[in-house]
mmCIF file of C-alpha atoms in Angstrom:
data_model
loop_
_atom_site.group_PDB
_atom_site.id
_atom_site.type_symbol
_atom_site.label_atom_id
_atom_site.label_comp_id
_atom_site.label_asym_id
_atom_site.label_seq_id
_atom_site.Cartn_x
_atom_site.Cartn_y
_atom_site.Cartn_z
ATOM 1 C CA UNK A 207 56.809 192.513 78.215
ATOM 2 C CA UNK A 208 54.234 194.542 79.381
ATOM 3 C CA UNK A 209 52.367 191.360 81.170
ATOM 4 C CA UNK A 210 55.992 190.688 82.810
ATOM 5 C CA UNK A 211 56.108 194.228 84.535
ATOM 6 C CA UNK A 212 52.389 194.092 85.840
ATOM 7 C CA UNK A 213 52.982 190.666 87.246
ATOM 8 C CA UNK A 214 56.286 191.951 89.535
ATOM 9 C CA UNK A 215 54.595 195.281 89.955
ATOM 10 C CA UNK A 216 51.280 192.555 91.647
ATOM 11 C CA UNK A 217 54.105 190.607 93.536
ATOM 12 C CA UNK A 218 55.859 193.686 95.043
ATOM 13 C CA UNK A 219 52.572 195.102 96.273
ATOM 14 C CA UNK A 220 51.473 191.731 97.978
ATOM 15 C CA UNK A 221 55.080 191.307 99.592
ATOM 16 C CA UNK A 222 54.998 195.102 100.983
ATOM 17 C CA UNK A 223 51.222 194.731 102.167
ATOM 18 C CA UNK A 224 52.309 191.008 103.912
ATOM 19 C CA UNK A 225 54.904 192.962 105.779
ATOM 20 C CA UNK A 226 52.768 195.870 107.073
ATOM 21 C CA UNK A 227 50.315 192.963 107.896
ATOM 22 C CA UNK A 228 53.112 191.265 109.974
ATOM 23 C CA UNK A 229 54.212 194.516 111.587
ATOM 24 C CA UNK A 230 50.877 195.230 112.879
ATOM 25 C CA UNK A 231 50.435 191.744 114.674
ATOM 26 C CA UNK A 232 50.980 191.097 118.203
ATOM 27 C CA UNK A 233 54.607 189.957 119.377
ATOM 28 C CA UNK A 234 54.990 186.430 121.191
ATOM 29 C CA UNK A 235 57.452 186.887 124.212
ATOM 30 C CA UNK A 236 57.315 184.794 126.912
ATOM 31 C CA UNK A 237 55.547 185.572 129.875
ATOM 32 C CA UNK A 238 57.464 187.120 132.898
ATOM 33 C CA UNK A 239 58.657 184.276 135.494
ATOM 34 C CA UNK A 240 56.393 183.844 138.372
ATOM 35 C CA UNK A 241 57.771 184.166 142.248
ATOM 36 C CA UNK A 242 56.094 182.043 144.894
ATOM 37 C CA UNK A 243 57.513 183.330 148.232
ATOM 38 C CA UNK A 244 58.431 180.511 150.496
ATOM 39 C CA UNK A 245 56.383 180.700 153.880
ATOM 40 C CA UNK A 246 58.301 181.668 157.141
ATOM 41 C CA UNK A 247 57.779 179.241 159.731
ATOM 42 C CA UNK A 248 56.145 180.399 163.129
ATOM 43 C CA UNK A 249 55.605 178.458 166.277
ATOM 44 C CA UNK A 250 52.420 181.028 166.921
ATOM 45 C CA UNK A 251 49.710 179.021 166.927
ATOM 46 C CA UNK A 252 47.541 176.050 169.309
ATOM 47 C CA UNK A 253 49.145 172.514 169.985
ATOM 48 C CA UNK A 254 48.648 169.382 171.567
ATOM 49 C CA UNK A 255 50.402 166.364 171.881
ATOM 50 C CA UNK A 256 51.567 163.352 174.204
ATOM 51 C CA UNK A 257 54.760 162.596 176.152
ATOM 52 C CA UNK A 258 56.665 159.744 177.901
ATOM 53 C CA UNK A 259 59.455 159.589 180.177
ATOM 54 C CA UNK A 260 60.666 158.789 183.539
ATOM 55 C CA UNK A 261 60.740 160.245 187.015
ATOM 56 C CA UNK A 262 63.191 160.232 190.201
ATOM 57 C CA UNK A 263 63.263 161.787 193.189
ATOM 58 C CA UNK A 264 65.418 163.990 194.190
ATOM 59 C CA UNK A 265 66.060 164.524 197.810
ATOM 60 C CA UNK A 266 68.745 162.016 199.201
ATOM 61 C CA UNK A 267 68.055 162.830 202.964
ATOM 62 C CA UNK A 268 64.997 160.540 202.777
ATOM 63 C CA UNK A 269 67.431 157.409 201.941
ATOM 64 C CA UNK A 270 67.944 156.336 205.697
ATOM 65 C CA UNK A 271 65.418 153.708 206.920
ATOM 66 C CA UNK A 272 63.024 154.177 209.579
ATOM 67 C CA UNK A 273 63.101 151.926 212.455
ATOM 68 C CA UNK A 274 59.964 151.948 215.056
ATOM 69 C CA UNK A 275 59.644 149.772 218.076
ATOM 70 C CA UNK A 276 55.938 149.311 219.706
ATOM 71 C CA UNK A 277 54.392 147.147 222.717
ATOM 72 C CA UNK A 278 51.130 146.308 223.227
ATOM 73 C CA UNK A 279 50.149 150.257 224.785
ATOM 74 C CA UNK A 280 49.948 150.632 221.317
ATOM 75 C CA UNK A 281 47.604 148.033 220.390
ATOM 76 C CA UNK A 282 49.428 146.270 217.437
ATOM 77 C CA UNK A 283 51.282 144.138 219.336
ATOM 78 C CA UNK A 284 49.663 141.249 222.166
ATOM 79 C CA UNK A 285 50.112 142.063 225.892
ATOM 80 C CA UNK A 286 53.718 141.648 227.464
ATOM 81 C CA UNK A 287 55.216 141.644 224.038
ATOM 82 C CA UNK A 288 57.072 143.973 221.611
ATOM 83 C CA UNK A 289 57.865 144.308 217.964
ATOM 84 C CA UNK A 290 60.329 145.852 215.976
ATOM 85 C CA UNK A 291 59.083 147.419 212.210
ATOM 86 C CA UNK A 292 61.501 148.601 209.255
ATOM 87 C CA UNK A 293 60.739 151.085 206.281
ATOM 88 C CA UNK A 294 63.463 150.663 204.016
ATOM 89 C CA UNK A 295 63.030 153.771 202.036
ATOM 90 C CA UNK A 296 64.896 153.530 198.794
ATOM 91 C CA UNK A 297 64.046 153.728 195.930
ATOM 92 C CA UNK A 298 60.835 155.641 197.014
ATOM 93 C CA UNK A 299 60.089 158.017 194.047
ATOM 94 C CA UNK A 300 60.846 156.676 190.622
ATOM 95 C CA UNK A 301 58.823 155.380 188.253
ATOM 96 C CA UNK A 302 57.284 155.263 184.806
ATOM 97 C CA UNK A 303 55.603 159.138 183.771
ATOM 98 C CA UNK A 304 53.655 159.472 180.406
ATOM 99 C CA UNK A 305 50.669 161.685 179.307
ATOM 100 C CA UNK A 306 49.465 164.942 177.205
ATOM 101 C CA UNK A 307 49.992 168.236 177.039
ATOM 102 C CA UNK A 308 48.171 171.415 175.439
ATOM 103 C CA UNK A 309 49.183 174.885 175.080
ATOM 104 C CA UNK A 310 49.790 178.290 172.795
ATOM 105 C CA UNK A 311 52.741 179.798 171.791
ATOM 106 C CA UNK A 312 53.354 183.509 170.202
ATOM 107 C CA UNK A 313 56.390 183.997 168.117
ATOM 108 C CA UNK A 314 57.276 187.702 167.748
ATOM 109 C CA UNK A 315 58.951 187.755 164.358
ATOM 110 C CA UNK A 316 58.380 184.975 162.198
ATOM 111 C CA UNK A 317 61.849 182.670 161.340
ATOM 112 C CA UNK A 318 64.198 183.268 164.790
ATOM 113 C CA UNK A 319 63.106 185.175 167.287
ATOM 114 C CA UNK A 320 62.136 185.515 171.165
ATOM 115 C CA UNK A 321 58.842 182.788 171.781
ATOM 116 C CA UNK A 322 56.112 182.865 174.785
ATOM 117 C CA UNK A 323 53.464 180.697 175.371
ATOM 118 C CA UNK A 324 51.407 178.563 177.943
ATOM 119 C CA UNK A 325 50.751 175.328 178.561
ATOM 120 C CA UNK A 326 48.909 172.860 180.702
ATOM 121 C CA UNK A 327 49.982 169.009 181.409
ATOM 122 C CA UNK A 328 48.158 165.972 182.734
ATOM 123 C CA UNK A 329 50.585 163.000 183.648
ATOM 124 C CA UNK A 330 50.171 159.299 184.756
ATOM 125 C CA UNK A 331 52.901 158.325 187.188
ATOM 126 C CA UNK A 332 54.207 155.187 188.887
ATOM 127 C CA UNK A 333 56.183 156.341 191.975
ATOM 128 C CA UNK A 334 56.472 155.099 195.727
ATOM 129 C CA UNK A 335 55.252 151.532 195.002
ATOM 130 C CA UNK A 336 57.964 150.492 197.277
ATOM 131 C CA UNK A 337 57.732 153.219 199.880
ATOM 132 C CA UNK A 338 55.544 151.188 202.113
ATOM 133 C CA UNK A 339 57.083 148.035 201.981
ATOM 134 C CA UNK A 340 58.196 146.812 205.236
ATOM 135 C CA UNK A 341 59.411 143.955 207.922
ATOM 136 C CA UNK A 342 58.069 143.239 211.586
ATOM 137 C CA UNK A 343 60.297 141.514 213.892
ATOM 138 C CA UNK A 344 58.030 139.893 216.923
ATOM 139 C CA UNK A 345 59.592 139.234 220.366
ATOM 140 C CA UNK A 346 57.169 136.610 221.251
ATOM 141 C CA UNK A 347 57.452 133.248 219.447
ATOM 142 C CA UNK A 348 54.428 132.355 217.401
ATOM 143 C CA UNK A 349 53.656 135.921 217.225
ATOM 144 C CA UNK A 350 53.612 137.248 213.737
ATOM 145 C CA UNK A 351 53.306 140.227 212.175
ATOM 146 C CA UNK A 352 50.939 143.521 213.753
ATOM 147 C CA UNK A 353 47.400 143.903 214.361
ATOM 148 C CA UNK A 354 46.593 146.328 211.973
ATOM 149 C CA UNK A 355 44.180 146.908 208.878
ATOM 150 C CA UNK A 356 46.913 148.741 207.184
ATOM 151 C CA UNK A 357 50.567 149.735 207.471
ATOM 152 C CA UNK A 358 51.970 152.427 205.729
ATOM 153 C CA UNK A 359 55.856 154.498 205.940
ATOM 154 C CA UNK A 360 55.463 157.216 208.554
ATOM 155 C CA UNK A 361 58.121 159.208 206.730
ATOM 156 C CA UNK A 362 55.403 160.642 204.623
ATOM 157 C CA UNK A 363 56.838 159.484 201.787
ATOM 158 C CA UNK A 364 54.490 160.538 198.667
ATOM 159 C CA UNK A 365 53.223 157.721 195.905
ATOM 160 C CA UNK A 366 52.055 159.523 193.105
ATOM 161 C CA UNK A 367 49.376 158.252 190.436
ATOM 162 C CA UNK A 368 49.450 161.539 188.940
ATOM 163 C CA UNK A 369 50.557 165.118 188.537
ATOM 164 C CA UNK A 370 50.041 167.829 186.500
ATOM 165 C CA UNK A 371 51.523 171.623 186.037
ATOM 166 C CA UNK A 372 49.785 174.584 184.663
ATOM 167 C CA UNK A 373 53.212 176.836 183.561
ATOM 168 C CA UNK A 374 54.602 179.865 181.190
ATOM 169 C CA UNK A 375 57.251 179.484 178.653
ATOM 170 C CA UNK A 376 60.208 181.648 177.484
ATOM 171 C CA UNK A 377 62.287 180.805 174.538
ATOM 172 C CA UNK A 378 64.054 181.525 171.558
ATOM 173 C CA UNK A 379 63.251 180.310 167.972
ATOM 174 C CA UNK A 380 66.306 179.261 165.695
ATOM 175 C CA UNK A 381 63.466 179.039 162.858
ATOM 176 C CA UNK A 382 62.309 175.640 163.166
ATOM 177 C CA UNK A 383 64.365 174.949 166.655
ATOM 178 C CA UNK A 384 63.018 176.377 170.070
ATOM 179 C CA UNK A 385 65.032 176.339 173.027
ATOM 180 C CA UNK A 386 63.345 177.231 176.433
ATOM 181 C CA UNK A 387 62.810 177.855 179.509
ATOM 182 C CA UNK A 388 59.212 177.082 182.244
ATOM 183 C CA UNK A 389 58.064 177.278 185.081
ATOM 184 C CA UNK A 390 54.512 177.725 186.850
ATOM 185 C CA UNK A 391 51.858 175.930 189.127
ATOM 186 C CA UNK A 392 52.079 172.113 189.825
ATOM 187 C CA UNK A 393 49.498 169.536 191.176
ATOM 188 C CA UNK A 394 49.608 165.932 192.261
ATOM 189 C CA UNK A 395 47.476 163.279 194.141
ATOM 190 C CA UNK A 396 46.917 159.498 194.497
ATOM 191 C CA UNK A 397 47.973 156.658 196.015
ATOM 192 C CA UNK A 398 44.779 155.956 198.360
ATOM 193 C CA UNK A 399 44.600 155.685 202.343
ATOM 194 C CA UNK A 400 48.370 155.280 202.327
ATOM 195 C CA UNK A 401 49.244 158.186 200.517
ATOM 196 C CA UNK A 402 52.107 159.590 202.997
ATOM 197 C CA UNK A 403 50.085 160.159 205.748
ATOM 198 C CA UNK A 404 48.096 157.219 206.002
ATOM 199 C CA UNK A 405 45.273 159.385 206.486
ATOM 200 C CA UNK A 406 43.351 161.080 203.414
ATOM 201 C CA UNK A 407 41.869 158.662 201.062
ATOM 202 C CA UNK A 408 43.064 160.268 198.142
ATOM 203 C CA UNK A 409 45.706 163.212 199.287
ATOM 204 C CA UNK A 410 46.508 166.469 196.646
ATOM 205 C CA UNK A 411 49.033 168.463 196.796
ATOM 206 C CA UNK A 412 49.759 171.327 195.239
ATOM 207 C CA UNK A 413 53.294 173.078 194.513
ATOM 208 C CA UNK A 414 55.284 174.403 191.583
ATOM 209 C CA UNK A 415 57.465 173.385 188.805
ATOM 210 C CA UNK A 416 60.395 174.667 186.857
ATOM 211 C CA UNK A 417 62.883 173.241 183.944
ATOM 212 C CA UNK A 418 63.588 173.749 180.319
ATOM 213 C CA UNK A 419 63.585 172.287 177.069
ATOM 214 C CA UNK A 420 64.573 172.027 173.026
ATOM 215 C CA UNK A 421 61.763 171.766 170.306
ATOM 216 C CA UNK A 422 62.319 170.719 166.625
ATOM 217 C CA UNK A 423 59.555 171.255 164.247
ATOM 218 C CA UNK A 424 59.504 168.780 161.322
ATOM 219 C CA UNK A 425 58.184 169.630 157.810
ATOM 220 C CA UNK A 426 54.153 169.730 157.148
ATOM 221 C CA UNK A 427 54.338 166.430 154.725
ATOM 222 C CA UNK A 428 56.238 164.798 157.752
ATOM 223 C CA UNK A 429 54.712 161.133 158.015
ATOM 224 C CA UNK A 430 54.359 161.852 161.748
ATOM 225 C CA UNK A 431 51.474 164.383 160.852
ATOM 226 C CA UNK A 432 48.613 161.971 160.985
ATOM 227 C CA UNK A 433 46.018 164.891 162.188
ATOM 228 C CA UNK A 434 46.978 167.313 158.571
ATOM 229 C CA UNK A 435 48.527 169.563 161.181
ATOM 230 C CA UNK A 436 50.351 173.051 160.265
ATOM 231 C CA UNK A 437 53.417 171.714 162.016
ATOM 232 C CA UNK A 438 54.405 168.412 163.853
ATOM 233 C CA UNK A 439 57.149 168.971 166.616
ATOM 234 C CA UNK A 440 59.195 166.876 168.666
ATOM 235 C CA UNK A 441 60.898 168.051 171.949
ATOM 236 C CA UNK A 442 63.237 166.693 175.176
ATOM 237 C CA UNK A 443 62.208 168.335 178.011
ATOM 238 C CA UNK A 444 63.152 168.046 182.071
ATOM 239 C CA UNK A 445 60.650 168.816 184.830
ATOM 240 C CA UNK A 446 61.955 169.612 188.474
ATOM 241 C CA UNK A 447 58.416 169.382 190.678
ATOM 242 C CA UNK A 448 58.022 170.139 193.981
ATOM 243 C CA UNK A 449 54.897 169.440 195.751
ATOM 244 C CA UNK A 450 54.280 170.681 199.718
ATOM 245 C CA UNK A 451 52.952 167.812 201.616
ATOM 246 C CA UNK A 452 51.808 169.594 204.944
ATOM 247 C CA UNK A 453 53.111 168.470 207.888
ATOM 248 C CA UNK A 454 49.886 168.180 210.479
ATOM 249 C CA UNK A 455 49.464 164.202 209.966
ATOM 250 C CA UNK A 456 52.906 163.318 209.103
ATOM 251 C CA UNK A 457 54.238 160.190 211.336
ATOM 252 C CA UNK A 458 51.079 158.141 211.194
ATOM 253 C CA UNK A 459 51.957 154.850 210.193
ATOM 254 C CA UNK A 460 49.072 152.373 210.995
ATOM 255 C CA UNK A 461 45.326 151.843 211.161
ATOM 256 C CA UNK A 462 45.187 149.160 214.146
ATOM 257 C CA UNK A 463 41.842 146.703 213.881
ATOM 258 C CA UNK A 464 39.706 149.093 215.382
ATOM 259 C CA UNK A 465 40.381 151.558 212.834
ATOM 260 C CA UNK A 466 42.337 154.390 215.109
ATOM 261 C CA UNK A 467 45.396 155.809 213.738
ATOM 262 C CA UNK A 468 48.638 154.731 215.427
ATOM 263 C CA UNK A 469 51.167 157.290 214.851
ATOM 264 C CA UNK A 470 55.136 158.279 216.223
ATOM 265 C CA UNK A 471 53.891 160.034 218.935
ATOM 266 C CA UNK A 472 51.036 157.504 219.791
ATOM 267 C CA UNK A 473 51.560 155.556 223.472
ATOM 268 C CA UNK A 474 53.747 152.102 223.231
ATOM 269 C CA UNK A 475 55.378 153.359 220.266
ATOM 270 C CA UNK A 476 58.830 154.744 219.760
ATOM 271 C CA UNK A 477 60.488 156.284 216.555
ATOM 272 C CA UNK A 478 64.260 154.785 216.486
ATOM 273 C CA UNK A 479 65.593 156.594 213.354
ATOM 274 C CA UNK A 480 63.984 158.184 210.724
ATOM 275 C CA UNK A 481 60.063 158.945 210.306
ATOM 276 C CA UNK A 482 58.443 162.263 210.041
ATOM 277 C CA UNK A 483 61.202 164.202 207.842
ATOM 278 C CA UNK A 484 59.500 163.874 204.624
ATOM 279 C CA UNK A 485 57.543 168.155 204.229
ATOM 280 C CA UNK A 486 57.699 167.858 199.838
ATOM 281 C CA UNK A 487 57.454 165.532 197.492
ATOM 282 C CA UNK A 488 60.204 166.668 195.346
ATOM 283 C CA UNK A 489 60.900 164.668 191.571
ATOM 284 C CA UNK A 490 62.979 165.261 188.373
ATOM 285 C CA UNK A 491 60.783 164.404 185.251
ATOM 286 C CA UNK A 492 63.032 163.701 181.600
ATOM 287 C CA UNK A 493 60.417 163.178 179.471
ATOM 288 C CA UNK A 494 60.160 163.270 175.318
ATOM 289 C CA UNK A 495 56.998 164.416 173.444
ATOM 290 C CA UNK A 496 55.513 165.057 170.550
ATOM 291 C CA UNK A 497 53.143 167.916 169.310
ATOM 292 C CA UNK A 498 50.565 168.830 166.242
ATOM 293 C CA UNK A 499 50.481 172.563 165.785
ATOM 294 C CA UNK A 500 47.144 174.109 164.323
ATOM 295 C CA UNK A 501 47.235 177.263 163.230
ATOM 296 C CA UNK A 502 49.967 179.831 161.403
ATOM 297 C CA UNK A 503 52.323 178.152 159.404
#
């Protein structure tokens, strides 16, 4: 009996000391949850990028052809005879536009808010292939054509190979949607000897430029984002550009085979409609693009 008491007397002693034991060990509760905040998007940051698109001009009083008679006081024509030549003058400006484009832009609160920035364009164009096409109408039989190294539209009209515009930028950020607003400096040049003037071997003109635009940023692991960018966007934008041409050679419209300048106002010839009314080279660019933003998310 005796044995019986001191064995439940053992057993009562090892359950109370397991249970102090227990009490004194450390609790397993599971760890609080973990918050990763999701990153605001920001258009502050460098970008670069390409575009594409197409250009037309814009000014419909250049549309009428220009007629010019000339006899042989001006030297493109044999003695005793005359000749008639035509500019037909549509479709002078349009054409093909396409290049790249860097700039910065500075969002003032991250997610929507007001955006500025600055940026700088470089563009190939195809415009005024056309402008200088023409026809000669001889009054002597067997005489074709003028006596001239070149011939070239005495309107002025401009033939661009390329253009360029150096402008600010106003807009406001619907998170990953901009919609805005430019405007700035513009450039342009090309189209050799017969660049408007007939004059200049390469003639640049400078002017401005002003239009508008919506942006749409796409998400980081966008396939577009072949340079591991912060940011790949994708924008439609339209360009008005306005470039001043000068006026002080406007009307010349041949180089005869001596090499002088025939103009308008040179002896033998006469301007029947049209000619020197061209002062701007004036275009409307629609254009799409795409950009790689480095820098804030």
């Amino acid at each position: 009996m005796k044995a019986i008491l001191r064995a439940g007397t053992a057993l009562a002693g090892i359950v109370v000391a397991g249970s102090a034991l227990a009490a004194d060990l450390p609790r397993r509760a599971a760890p609080p949850p973990v918050f990763t905040p999701v990153p605001v998007f920001t258009w502050t940051g460098f970008y670069a990028g390409f575009n594409a698109g197409y250009g037309f001009g814009t000014n419909d009083n250049r549309r009428d052809s220009t007629v010019i008679g000339v006899n042989s006081a001006s030297g493109l024509v044999p003695a005793g005879t005359t000749a008639v030549v035509a500019f037909n003058n549509n479709r002078t400006n349009e054409g093909f536009v396409g290049g790249g484009q860097i700039g910065y832009n500075y969002q003032f609160t991250p997610g929507s808010g007001f955006v500025v920035g600055i940026e700088a364009d470089a563009q190939y164009a195809d415009f005024g292939r056309e402008r200088n096409r023409f026809q000669v109408v001889n009054s002597a039989a067997g005489v074709n054509g003028l006596a001239a190294q070149q011939v070239f539209n005495p309107a002025g009209i401009a033939g661009l190979d390329y253009f360029g515009t150096v402008r600010g930028r106003l807009g406001y950020a619907f998170d990953r949607t901009l919609v805005y607003g430019t405007g700035g400096f513009a450039y342009g040049g090309g189209g050799g000897r017969d660049f408007g003037t007939g004059v200049s071997s390469n003639d640049f003109q400078t002017g401005w430029a002003a239009g508008g635009g919506v942006e749409y940023a796409l998400p980081t692991d966008s396939f577009l984002n072949f340079f591991r960018s912060s940011a790949v966007t994708l924008k439609v934008e339209g360009l008005y550009v306005n470039l001043d041409q000068g006026s002080a050679r406007n009307g010349a419209f041949a180089v005869d085979n001596a090499g002088r300048t025939v103009t308008v106002n040179s002896p033998g010839v006469l301007l029947v409609s049209g000619g020197r009314q061209v002062r701007e080279s004036e275009f409307a660019v629609v254009r799409a693009g795409i950009n790689y933003k480095f820098g804030s998310y």
